[in-house]
PDB file of C-alpha atoms in Angstrom:
ATOM      1  CA  UNK A   1       0.034   0.011  -0.023  1.00 53.00           C
ATOM      2  CA  UNK A   2       1.337   3.401  -0.916  1.00 64.00           C
ATOM      3  CA  UNK A   3       2.620   5.420   2.068  1.00 78.00           C
ATOM      4  CA  UNK A   4       0.259   8.323   2.964  1.00 83.00           C
ATOM      5  CA  UNK A   5       1.600  11.859   2.526  1.00 87.00           C
ATOM      6  CA  UNK A   6       2.787  13.672   5.707  1.00 87.00           C
ATOM      7  CA  UNK A   7       0.069  15.421   7.667  1.00 88.00           C
ATOM      8  CA  UNK A   8       1.827  18.895   7.696  1.00 89.00           C
ATOM      9  CA  UNK A   9       1.997  18.904   3.902  1.00 90.00           C
ATOM     10  CA  UNK A  10      -1.714  18.116   3.680  1.00 91.00           C
ATOM     11  CA  UNK A  11      -2.473  20.957   6.146  1.00 91.00           C
ATOM     12  CA  UNK A  12      -0.350  23.278   4.026  1.00 91.00           C
ATOM     13  CA  UNK A  13      -2.321  22.224   0.965  1.00 91.00           C
ATOM     14  CA  UNK A  14      -5.578  22.906   2.778  1.00 89.00           C
ATOM     15  CA  UNK A  15      -4.632  26.418   3.791  1.00 88.00           C
ATOM     16  CA  UNK A  16      -3.157  27.247   0.371  1.00 90.00           C
ATOM     17  CA  UNK A  17      -6.282  25.915  -1.347  1.00 88.00           C
ATOM     18  CA  UNK A  18      -8.445  28.165   0.832  1.00 84.00           C
ATOM     19  CA  UNK A  19      -6.652  31.360  -0.173  1.00 81.00           C
ATOM     20  CA  UNK A  20      -5.009  30.263  -3.568  1.00 83.00           C
ATOM     21  CA  UNK A  21      -1.912  32.355  -2.705  1.00 85.00           C
ATOM     22  CA  UNK A  22       1.413  31.212  -1.394  1.00 86.00           C
ATOM     23  CA  UNK A  23       2.123  34.486   0.377  1.00 85.00           C
ATOM     24  CA  UNK A  24      -1.203  34.572   2.307  1.00 83.00           C
ATOM     25  CA  UNK A  25      -0.823  30.836   3.098  1.00 86.00           C
ATOM     26  CA  UNK A  26       2.645  31.476   4.525  1.00 87.00           C
ATOM     27  CA  UNK A  27       1.258  34.307   6.723  1.00 86.00           C
ATOM     28  CA  UNK A  28      -1.493  32.059   8.081  1.00 83.00           C
ATOM     29  CA  UNK A  29       0.902  29.124   8.720  1.00 86.00           C
ATOM     30  CA  UNK A  30       3.683  31.391  10.159  1.00 86.00           C
ATOM     31  CA  UNK A  31       6.269  29.923   7.786  1.00 90.00           C
ATOM     32  CA  UNK A  32       8.065  31.357   4.735  1.00 90.00           C
ATOM     33  CA  UNK A  33       6.633  31.481   1.272  1.00 89.00           C
ATOM     34  CA  UNK A  34       9.533  29.255   0.096  1.00 89.00           C
ATOM     35  CA  UNK A  35       8.615  26.668   2.757  1.00 90.00           C
ATOM     36  CA  UNK A  36       4.953  26.609   1.513  1.00 90.00           C
ATOM     37  CA  UNK A  37       6.070  26.202  -2.103  1.00 91.00           C
ATOM     38  CA  UNK A  38       8.434  23.353  -1.207  1.00 92.00           C
ATOM     39  CA  UNK A  39       5.780  21.526   0.861  1.00 92.00           C
ATOM     40  CA  UNK A  40       3.291  21.803  -2.002  1.00 92.00           C
ATOM     41  CA  UNK A  41       5.882  20.619  -4.540  1.00 92.00           C
ATOM     42  CA  UNK A  42       6.821  17.707  -2.278  1.00 92.00           C
ATOM     43  CA  UNK A  43       3.159  16.742  -1.897  1.00 92.00           C
ATOM     44  CA  UNK A  44       2.623  16.916  -5.624  1.00 92.00           C
ATOM     45  CA  UNK A  45       5.651  14.714  -6.206  1.00 91.00           C
ATOM     46  CA  UNK A  46       4.383  12.236  -3.613  1.00 91.00           C
ATOM     47  CA  UNK A  47       0.911  12.120  -5.076  1.00 91.00           C
ATOM     48  CA  UNK A  48       2.097  12.031  -8.742  1.00 91.00           C
ATOM     49  CA  UNK A  49      -0.062  14.848 -10.010  1.00 92.00           C
ATOM     50  CA  UNK A  50      -0.203  18.606  -9.801  1.00 93.00           C
ATOM     51  CA  UNK A  51      -2.571  20.308  -7.266  1.00 93.00           C
ATOM     52  CA  UNK A  52      -2.234  23.947  -8.443  1.00 92.00           C
ATOM     53  CA  UNK A  53      -1.836  25.794 -11.681  1.00 89.00           C
ATOM     54  CA  UNK A  54       0.676  28.574 -11.236  1.00 84.00           C
ATOM     55  CA  UNK A  55      -0.553  31.787 -12.849  1.00 76.00           C
ATOM     56  CA  UNK A  56       0.643  35.338 -13.054  1.00 69.00           C
ATOM     57  CA  UNK A  57      -2.035  36.568 -10.630  1.00 68.00           C
ATOM     58  CA  UNK A  58      -1.895  33.714  -8.180  1.00 73.00           C
ATOM     59  CA  UNK A  59      -2.938  30.056  -8.014  1.00 83.00           C
ATOM     60  CA  UNK A  60      -5.922  27.981  -9.159  1.00 87.00           C
ATOM     61  CA  UNK A  61      -6.661  24.345  -8.251  1.00 89.00           C
ATOM     62  CA  UNK A  62      -6.254  21.656 -10.854  1.00 91.00           C
ATOM     63  CA  UNK A  63      -9.030  19.135 -11.341  1.00 91.00           C
ATOM     64  CA  UNK A  64      -7.241  16.756  -8.989  1.00 92.00           C
ATOM     65  CA  UNK A  65      -6.764  19.577  -6.463  1.00 90.00           C
ATOM     66  CA  UNK A  66     -10.495  20.442  -6.605  1.00 89.00           C
ATOM     67  CA  UNK A  67     -11.347  16.768  -5.999  1.00 90.00           C
ATOM     68  CA  UNK A  68      -8.919  16.461  -3.141  1.00 91.00           C
ATOM     69  CA  UNK A  69      -9.698  19.753  -1.329  1.00 88.00           C
ATOM     70  CA  UNK A  70     -13.141  18.949   0.164  1.00 85.00           C
ATOM     71  CA  UNK A  71     -11.930  15.532   1.418  1.00 86.00           C
ATOM     72  CA  UNK A  72      -8.928  16.990   3.104  1.00 88.00           C
ATOM     73  CA  UNK A  73     -11.049  19.777   4.511  1.00 83.00           C
ATOM     74  CA  UNK A  74     -13.415  17.166   5.941  1.00 81.00           C
ATOM     75  CA  UNK A  75     -10.547  15.161   7.438  1.00 84.00           C
ATOM     76  CA  UNK A  76      -9.095  18.147   9.287  1.00 82.00           C
ATOM     77  CA  UNK A  77     -12.533  19.142  10.401  1.00 76.00           C
ATOM     78  CA  UNK A  78     -13.023  15.746  11.989  1.00 76.00           C
ATOM     79  CA  UNK A  79      -9.578  15.913  13.625  1.00 78.00           C
ATOM     80  CA  UNK A  80     -10.460  19.337  15.155  1.00 71.00           C
ATOM     81  CA  UNK A  81     -13.906  18.116  16.283  1.00 67.00           C
ATOM     82  CA  UNK A  82     -12.354  15.027  17.942  1.00 69.00           C
ATOM     83  CA  UNK A  83      -9.636  17.088  19.684  1.00 66.00           C
ATOM     84  CA  UNK A  84     -12.170  19.650  21.024  1.00 61.00           C
ATOM     85  CA  UNK A  85     -14.587  16.895  22.080  1.00 61.00           C
ATOM     86  CA  UNK A  86     -11.817  15.100  23.967  1.00 60.00           C
ATOM     87  CA  UNK A  87     -10.811  18.335  25.746  1.00 54.00           C
ATOM     88  CA  UNK A  88     -14.417  19.106  26.683  1.00 52.00           C
ATOM     89  CA  UNK A  89     -14.516  22.287  24.532  1.00 53.00           C
ATOM     90  CA  UNK A  90     -17.596  23.127  22.600  1.00 55.00           C
ATOM     91  CA  UNK A  91     -17.037  23.612  18.866  1.00 74.00           C
ATOM     92  CA  UNK A  92     -19.041  26.422  17.361  1.00 86.00           C
ATOM     93  CA  UNK A  93     -21.083  25.572  14.255  1.00 91.00           C
ATOM     94  CA  UNK A  94     -19.856  27.877  11.458  1.00 92.00           C
ATOM     95  CA  UNK A  95     -22.805  29.425   9.628  1.00 94.00           C
ATOM     96  CA  UNK A  96     -22.788  31.955   6.792  1.00 93.00           C
ATOM     97  CA  UNK A  97     -25.824  34.128   5.875  1.00 94.00           C
ATOM     98  CA  UNK A  98     -26.500  37.206   3.776  1.00 90.00           C
ATOM     99  CA  UNK A  99     -27.220  40.461   5.624  1.00 87.00           C
ATOM    100  CA  UNK A 100     -30.668  40.696   4.024  1.00 87.00           C
ATOM    101  CA  UNK A 101     -31.944  37.653   6.044  1.00 92.00           C
ATOM    102  CA  UNK A 102     -30.780  39.001   9.391  1.00 90.00           C
ATOM    103  CA  UNK A 103     -34.155  40.499  10.471  1.00 88.00           C
ATOM    104  CA  UNK A 104     -35.553  36.946  10.341  1.00 92.00           C
ATOM    105  CA  UNK A 105     -32.421  34.959  11.377  1.00 94.00           C
ATOM    106  CA  UNK A 106     -31.075  36.912  14.367  1.00 91.00           C
ATOM    107  CA  UNK A 107     -33.991  36.437  16.802  1.00 91.00           C
ATOM    108  CA  UNK A 108     -34.145  32.695  15.970  1.00 93.00           C
ATOM    109  CA  UNK A 109     -30.385  32.346  16.598  1.00 94.00           C
ATOM    110  CA  UNK A 110     -30.862  33.908  20.067  1.00 94.00           C
ATOM    111  CA  UNK A 111     -33.689  31.418  20.613  1.00 93.00           C
ATOM    112  CA  UNK A 112     -31.518  28.533  19.502  1.00 94.00           C
ATOM    113  CA  UNK A 113     -28.678  29.524  21.853  1.00 93.00           C
ATOM    114  CA  UNK A 114     -31.065  29.731  24.695  1.00 93.00           C
ATOM    115  CA  UNK A 115     -32.512  26.242  23.936  1.00 93.00           C
ATOM    116  CA  UNK A 116     -29.226  24.556  22.927  1.00 92.00           C
ATOM    117  CA  UNK A 117     -26.267  26.210  24.647  1.00 90.00           C
ATOM    118  CA  UNK A 118     -24.388  22.970  24.008  1.00 88.00           C
ATOM    119  CA  UNK A 119     -24.267  23.777  20.281  1.00 90.00           C
ATOM    120  CA  UNK A 120     -23.083  27.327  19.825  1.00 93.00           C
ATOM    121  CA  UNK A 121     -23.387  28.961  16.391  1.00 94.00           C
ATOM    122  CA  UNK A 122     -20.758  31.349  15.005  1.00 93.00           C
ATOM    123  CA  UNK A 123     -22.347  33.501  12.345  1.00 93.00           C
ATOM    124  CA  UNK A 124     -20.560  35.208   9.439  1.00 92.00           C
ATOM    125  CA  UNK A 125     -22.592  37.785   7.533  1.00 88.00           C
ATOM    126  CA  UNK A 126     -21.975  38.955   4.050  1.00 87.00           C
ATOM    127  CA  UNK A 127     -23.567  41.105   1.288  1.00 81.00           C
ATOM    128  CA  UNK A 128     -23.144  38.102  -1.075  1.00 86.00           C
ATOM    129  CA  UNK A 129     -26.099  35.861  -1.621  1.00 89.00           C
ATOM    130  CA  UNK A 130     -24.289  32.579  -2.206  1.00 89.00           C
ATOM    131  CA  UNK A 131     -21.571  30.328  -0.772  1.00 90.00           C
ATOM    132  CA  UNK A 132     -18.570  28.518  -2.345  1.00 87.00           C
ATOM    133  CA  UNK A 133     -17.950  25.508  -0.109  1.00 85.00           C
ATOM    134  CA  UNK A 134     -14.826  24.694  -2.087  1.00 81.00           C
ATOM    135  CA  UNK A 135     -13.049  27.742  -0.602  1.00 83.00           C
ATOM    136  CA  UNK A 136     -15.190  28.590   2.464  1.00 86.00           C
ATOM    137  CA  UNK A 137     -15.126  26.520   5.662  1.00 84.00           C
ATOM    138  CA  UNK A 138     -18.807  26.581   6.766  1.00 90.00           C
ATOM    139  CA  UNK A 139     -20.898  23.724   8.141  1.00 90.00           C
ATOM    140  CA  UNK A 140     -24.010  25.372   6.731  1.00 93.00           C
ATOM    141  CA  UNK A 141     -25.142  28.541   4.863  1.00 94.00           C
ATOM    142  CA  UNK A 142     -28.283  30.384   4.118  1.00 95.00           C
ATOM    143  CA  UNK A 143     -28.364  31.481   0.449  1.00 95.00           C
ATOM    144  CA  UNK A 144     -30.781  33.609  -1.582  1.00 94.00           C
ATOM    145  CA  UNK A 145     -31.618  32.997  -5.203  1.00 92.00           C
ATOM    146  CA  UNK A 146     -33.022  30.261  -7.521  1.00 92.00           C
ATOM    147  CA  UNK A 147     -33.064  26.648  -6.192  1.00 87.00           C
ATOM    148  CA  UNK A 148     -29.445  25.439  -5.778  1.00 85.00           C
ATOM    149  CA  UNK A 149     -27.994  22.261  -7.121  1.00 74.00           C
ATOM    150  CA  UNK A 150     -29.026  19.054  -5.330  1.00 72.00           C
ATOM    151  CA  UNK A 151     -25.412  18.419  -4.321  1.00 71.00           C
ATOM    152  CA  UNK A 152     -25.667  21.170  -1.689  1.00 75.00           C
ATOM    153  CA  UNK A 153     -28.430  19.305   0.073  1.00 79.00           C
ATOM    154  CA  UNK A 154     -30.782  22.363  -0.071  1.00 88.00           C
ATOM    155  CA  UNK A 155     -33.548  22.832   2.473  1.00 92.00           C
ATOM    156  CA  UNK A 156     -36.138  25.327   1.329  1.00 93.00           C
ATOM    157  CA  UNK A 157     -36.839  27.957   4.014  1.00 95.00           C
ATOM    158  CA  UNK A 158     -39.277  30.417   2.333  1.00 93.00           C
ATOM    159  CA  UNK A 159     -40.055  32.148  -0.986  1.00 95.00           C
ATOM    160  CA  UNK A 160     -39.423  35.859  -1.516  1.00 95.00           C
ATOM    161  CA  UNK A 161     -42.722  37.780  -1.378  1.00 96.00           C
ATOM    162  CA  UNK A 162     -42.458  41.509  -1.980  1.00 96.00           C
ATOM    163  CA  UNK A 163     -44.880  44.010  -0.436  1.00 96.00           C
ATOM    164  CA  UNK A 164     -44.725  47.707   0.519  1.00 97.00           C
ATOM    165  CA  UNK A 165     -44.336  48.515   4.238  1.00 96.00           C
ATOM    166  CA  UNK A 166     -44.275  51.702   6.291  1.00 96.00           C
ATOM    167  CA  UNK A 167     -44.548  52.967   9.901  1.00 95.00           C
ATOM    168  CA  UNK A 168     -48.092  52.535  11.265  1.00 94.00           C
ATOM    169  CA  UNK A 169     -48.208  56.338  11.900  1.00 92.00           C
ATOM    170  CA  UNK A 170     -47.809  57.001   8.152  1.00 93.00           C
ATOM    171  CA  UNK A 171     -51.098  55.216   7.562  1.00 90.00           C
ATOM    172  CA  UNK A 172     -52.852  57.607   9.833  1.00 85.00           C
ATOM    173  CA  UNK A 173     -51.109  60.678   8.414  1.00 86.00           C
ATOM    174  CA  UNK A 174     -52.622  63.361   6.142  1.00 89.00           C
ATOM    175  CA  UNK A 175     -51.572  61.662   2.823  1.00 89.00           C
ATOM    176  CA  UNK A 176     -53.709  58.667   1.949  1.00 87.00           C
ATOM    177  CA  UNK A 177     -52.308  55.132   1.413  1.00 92.00           C
ATOM    178  CA  UNK A 178     -55.484  53.301   0.532  1.00 92.00           C
ATOM    179  CA  UNK A 179     -54.624  52.280  -2.983  1.00 95.00           C
ATOM    180  CA  UNK A 180     -51.327  51.718  -4.892  1.00 95.00           C
ATOM    181  CA  UNK A 181     -51.719  54.864  -6.888  1.00 95.00           C
ATOM    182  CA  UNK A 182     -51.409  56.807  -3.598  1.00 94.00           C
ATOM    183  CA  UNK A 183     -47.710  55.844  -3.467  1.00 95.00           C
ATOM    184  CA  UNK A 184     -47.050  58.670  -5.905  1.00 94.00           C
ATOM    185  CA  UNK A 185     -47.524  61.093  -2.931  1.00 94.00           C
ATOM    186  CA  UNK A 186     -44.954  59.324  -0.726  1.00 94.00           C
ATOM    187  CA  UNK A 187     -41.191  58.919  -0.732  1.00 94.00           C
ATOM    188  CA  UNK A 188     -40.217  55.430  -1.931  1.00 95.00           C
ATOM    189  CA  UNK A 189     -37.359  53.693  -0.121  1.00 94.00           C
ATOM    190  CA  UNK A 190     -35.335  51.221  -2.134  1.00 92.00           C
ATOM    191  CA  UNK A 191     -33.430  48.378  -0.357  1.00 89.00           C
ATOM    192  CA  UNK A 192     -30.831  48.188  -3.115  1.00 85.00           C
ATOM    193  CA  UNK A 193     -29.182  50.615  -5.550  1.00 83.00           C
ATOM    194  CA  UNK A 194     -31.385  49.378  -8.341  1.00 87.00           C
ATOM    195  CA  UNK A 195     -35.192  49.774  -8.402  1.00 90.00           C
ATOM    196  CA  UNK A 196     -36.010  46.191  -9.341  1.00 92.00           C
ATOM    197  CA  UNK A 197     -37.970  45.195  -6.232  1.00 94.00           C
ATOM    198  CA  UNK A 198     -40.330  48.249  -6.527  1.00 95.00           C
ATOM    199  CA  UNK A 199     -40.647  47.630 -10.309  1.00 95.00           C
ATOM    200  CA  UNK A 200     -41.561  43.945  -9.717  1.00 95.00           C
ATOM    201  CA  UNK A 201     -44.295  44.802  -7.210  1.00 96.00           C
ATOM    202  CA  UNK A 202     -45.707  47.719  -9.161  1.00 96.00           C
ATOM    203  CA  UNK A 203     -45.951  45.489 -12.256  1.00 95.00           C
ATOM    204  CA  UNK A 204     -47.904  42.976 -10.198  1.00 96.00           C
ATOM    205  CA  UNK A 205     -50.148  45.775  -8.985  1.00 95.00           C
ATOM    206  CA  UNK A 206     -50.675  47.143 -12.554  1.00 95.00           C
ATOM    207  CA  UNK A 207     -49.426  50.645 -11.546  1.00 94.00           C
ATOM    208  CA  UNK A 208     -46.860  53.083 -13.009  1.00 92.00           C
ATOM    209  CA  UNK A 209     -45.433  55.700 -10.598  1.00 92.00           C
ATOM    210  CA  UNK A 210     -43.871  58.995 -11.755  1.00 90.00           C
ATOM    211  CA  UNK A 211     -41.753  59.104  -8.619  1.00 89.00           C
ATOM    212  CA  UNK A 212     -40.218  55.645  -8.827  1.00 88.00           C
ATOM    213  CA  UNK A 213     -36.660  56.993  -9.273  1.00 86.00           C
ATOM    214  CA  UNK A 214     -36.949  59.960  -6.914  1.00 85.00           C
ATOM    215  CA  UNK A 215     -36.784  58.078  -3.634  1.00 87.00           C
ATOM    216  CA  UNK A 216     -33.909  57.057  -1.386  1.00 91.00           C
ATOM    217  CA  UNK A 217     -31.668  54.085  -2.270  1.00 89.00           C
ATOM    218  CA  UNK A 218     -29.918  52.030   0.425  1.00 88.00           C
ATOM    219  CA  UNK A 219     -27.248  49.311   0.456  1.00 82.00           C
ATOM    220  CA  UNK A 220     -29.216  46.783   2.424  1.00 83.00           C
ATOM    221  CA  UNK A 221     -32.756  45.760   3.260  1.00 84.00           C
ATOM    222  CA  UNK A 222     -32.124  46.349   6.894  1.00 85.00           C
ATOM    223  CA  UNK A 223     -31.267  50.011   6.387  1.00 87.00           C
ATOM    224  CA  UNK A 224     -34.381  50.560   4.231  1.00 90.00           C
ATOM    225  CA  UNK A 225     -36.561  48.940   6.899  1.00 91.00           C
ATOM    226  CA  UNK A 226     -35.033  50.946   9.728  1.00 90.00           C
ATOM    227  CA  UNK A 227     -35.715  54.200   7.876  1.00 92.00           C
ATOM    228  CA  UNK A 228     -39.246  53.070   7.137  1.00 93.00           C
ATOM    229  CA  UNK A 229     -40.006  52.560  10.788  1.00 92.00           C
ATOM    230  CA  UNK A 230     -39.237  56.269  11.398  1.00 91.00           C
ATOM    231  CA  UNK A 231     -42.178  57.214   9.120  1.00 91.00           C
ATOM    232  CA  UNK A 232     -40.214  59.004   6.449  1.00 89.00           C
ATOM    233  CA  UNK A 233     -41.257  56.863   3.496  1.00 94.00           C
ATOM    234  CA  UNK A 234     -42.668  53.593   2.167  1.00 96.00           C
ATOM    235  CA  UNK A 235     -40.136  50.698   1.624  1.00 95.00           C
ATOM    236  CA  UNK A 236     -40.504  47.572  -0.400  1.00 95.00           C
ATOM    237  CA  UNK A 237     -39.651  44.489   1.653  1.00 92.00           C
ATOM    238  CA  UNK A 238     -39.812  40.746   1.678  1.00 93.00           C
ATOM    239  CA  UNK A 239     -42.874  39.703   3.803  1.00 92.00           C
ATOM    240  CA  UNK A 240     -41.124  36.582   4.989  1.00 89.00           C
ATOM    241  CA  UNK A 241     -38.207  38.512   6.447  1.00 91.00           C
ATOM    242  CA  UNK A 242     -40.267  41.274   8.169  1.00 89.00           C
ATOM    243  CA  UNK A 243     -43.038  39.165   9.680  1.00 87.00           C
ATOM    244  CA  UNK A 244     -41.752  39.929  13.180  1.00 87.00           C
ATOM    245  CA  UNK A 245     -41.663  43.672  12.530  1.00 90.00           C
ATOM    246  CA  UNK A 246     -45.242  43.452  11.412  1.00 91.00           C
ATOM    247  CA  UNK A 247     -46.329  41.369  14.397  1.00 90.00           C
ATOM    248  CA  UNK A 248     -44.639  43.909  16.758  1.00 90.00           C
ATOM    249  CA  UNK A 249     -46.262  46.769  14.833  1.00 92.00           C
ATOM    250  CA  UNK A 250     -42.980  48.412  13.980  1.00 92.00           C
ATOM    251  CA  UNK A 251     -44.072  48.197  10.375  1.00 94.00           C
ATOM    252  CA  UNK A 252     -47.449  47.942   8.710  1.00 95.00           C
ATOM    253  CA  UNK A 253     -48.629  46.731   5.234  1.00 96.00           C
ATOM    254  CA  UNK A 254     -50.722  49.383   3.439  1.00 95.00           C
ATOM    255  CA  UNK A 255     -51.857  46.756   0.869  1.00 95.00           C
ATOM    256  CA  UNK A 256     -52.614  43.077   0.954  1.00 95.00           C
ATOM    257  CA  UNK A 257     -50.821  42.249  -2.365  1.00 96.00           C
ATOM    258  CA  UNK A 258     -47.647  40.204  -2.064  1.00 96.00           C
ATOM    259  CA  UNK A 259     -45.733  39.502  -5.301  1.00 96.00           C
ATOM    260  CA  UNK A 260     -43.595  36.327  -5.550  1.00 95.00           C
ATOM    261  CA  UNK A 261     -40.331  36.887  -7.438  1.00 94.00           C
ATOM    262  CA  UNK A 262     -39.454  33.215  -8.115  1.00 93.00           C
ATOM    263  CA  UNK A 263     -36.454  33.448  -5.749  1.00 94.00           C
ATOM    264  CA  UNK A 264     -36.167  31.942  -2.294  1.00 95.00           C
ATOM    265  CA  UNK A 265     -33.992  31.390   0.740  1.00 95.00           C
ATOM    266  CA  UNK A 266     -32.428  28.009   1.242  1.00 95.00           C
ATOM    267  CA  UNK A 267     -30.308  26.351   3.963  1.00 94.00           C
ATOM    268  CA  UNK A 268     -27.456  24.419   2.333  1.00 93.00           C
ATOM    269  CA  UNK A 269     -24.559  22.149   3.421  1.00 90.00           C
ATOM    270  CA  UNK A 270     -21.230  21.349   1.747  1.00 87.00           C
ATOM    271  CA  UNK A 271     -21.516  18.597  -0.856  1.00 80.00           C
ATOM    272  CA  UNK A 272     -19.966  15.236  -0.025  1.00 67.00           C
ATOM    273  CA  UNK A 273     -19.595  16.145   3.705  1.00 63.00           C
ATOM    274  CA  UNK A 274     -20.639  14.276   6.777  1.00 69.00           C
ATOM    275  CA  UNK A 275     -22.506  16.765   9.037  1.00 75.00           C
ATOM    276  CA  UNK A 276     -22.139  16.477  12.788  1.00 81.00           C
ATOM    277  CA  UNK A 277     -25.137  15.642  14.965  1.00 84.00           C
ATOM    278  CA  UNK A 278     -25.161  19.222  16.203  1.00 86.00           C
ATOM    279  CA  UNK A 279     -25.215  20.584  12.662  1.00 88.00           C
ATOM    280  CA  UNK A 280     -28.038  18.289  11.634  1.00 89.00           C
ATOM    281  CA  UNK A 281     -30.024  19.265  14.748  1.00 92.00           C
ATOM    282  CA  UNK A 282     -29.610  22.966  13.990  1.00 94.00           C
ATOM    283  CA  UNK A 283     -30.539  22.567  10.380  1.00 92.00           C
ATOM    284  CA  UNK A 284     -33.693  20.690  11.257  1.00 93.00           C
ATOM    285  CA  UNK A 285     -34.617  23.173  13.922  1.00 95.00           C
ATOM    286  CA  UNK A 286     -34.131  26.186  11.616  1.00 95.00           C
ATOM    287  CA  UNK A 287     -36.148  24.575   8.866  1.00 93.00           C
ATOM    288  CA  UNK A 288     -39.004  24.011  11.301  1.00 93.00           C
ATOM    289  CA  UNK A 289     -38.786  27.668  12.426  1.00 92.00           C
ATOM    290  CA  UNK A 290     -39.258  28.690   8.748  1.00 91.00           C
ATOM    291  CA  UNK A 291     -42.315  26.532   8.422  1.00 86.00           C
ATOM    292  CA  UNK A 292     -43.915  28.225  11.542  1.00 78.00           C
ATOM    293  CA  UNK A 293     -44.180  31.618   9.967  1.00 64.00           C
TER     294      UNK A 293
END
């Protein structure tokens, strides 16, 4: 049987594959760039095939490297889990989520931590809507978009349903908000730099507004919702994400119409990975929370 490659070389490969840069890998490993290069070259010689393609702007994984990376990542994850379990330390579940889902996710994470303090969750937020498990070390991620490939073991959370929202006080103000055409008298708050969400809902309502481009544009949904609660305008939001704001009467829906965009939120896992019992318990619990809306 062929002798296995040395563990330090496999760890160097794992770190280098995550950043695809010898210099950054050396900084993370606290060794020289030359040492990283020699370990990778030695590992490639031992295996009999190249792991990286050297390019002018950095590195990229070869086909063999892409196939090896998730397996080595899983092995070191199991080693870390075993060491922490033996020492009595609690390993935090690494979760990635886009910032747009935080109004829904954060209260539920707090509830999970109260119910299951034995399985802490370490959350990483991002403005990106997806995840690349080949280069990102997360046990699970919430993504937004069309249905992902079956290889990511997707669990559907909820569909995006757009609807206008505003502060309850705005409904009782001097300017009416009884029909969609009345939006022409109010400032429109856009949760993104484009106007696509408002355009989608207005198309569903069969209304054209002259003031569509004259409102305020924000970088995130959360900012738009926060400004809407102050009564300065009408925002367009995802009903699924702001249900708690509506229940607590921080926001109100002037109209009943909710327009589905065809996009949704999914909870996904790395392909070809063996999830821990804690990860599976959290995924099942969060999926149940989504079904309780």
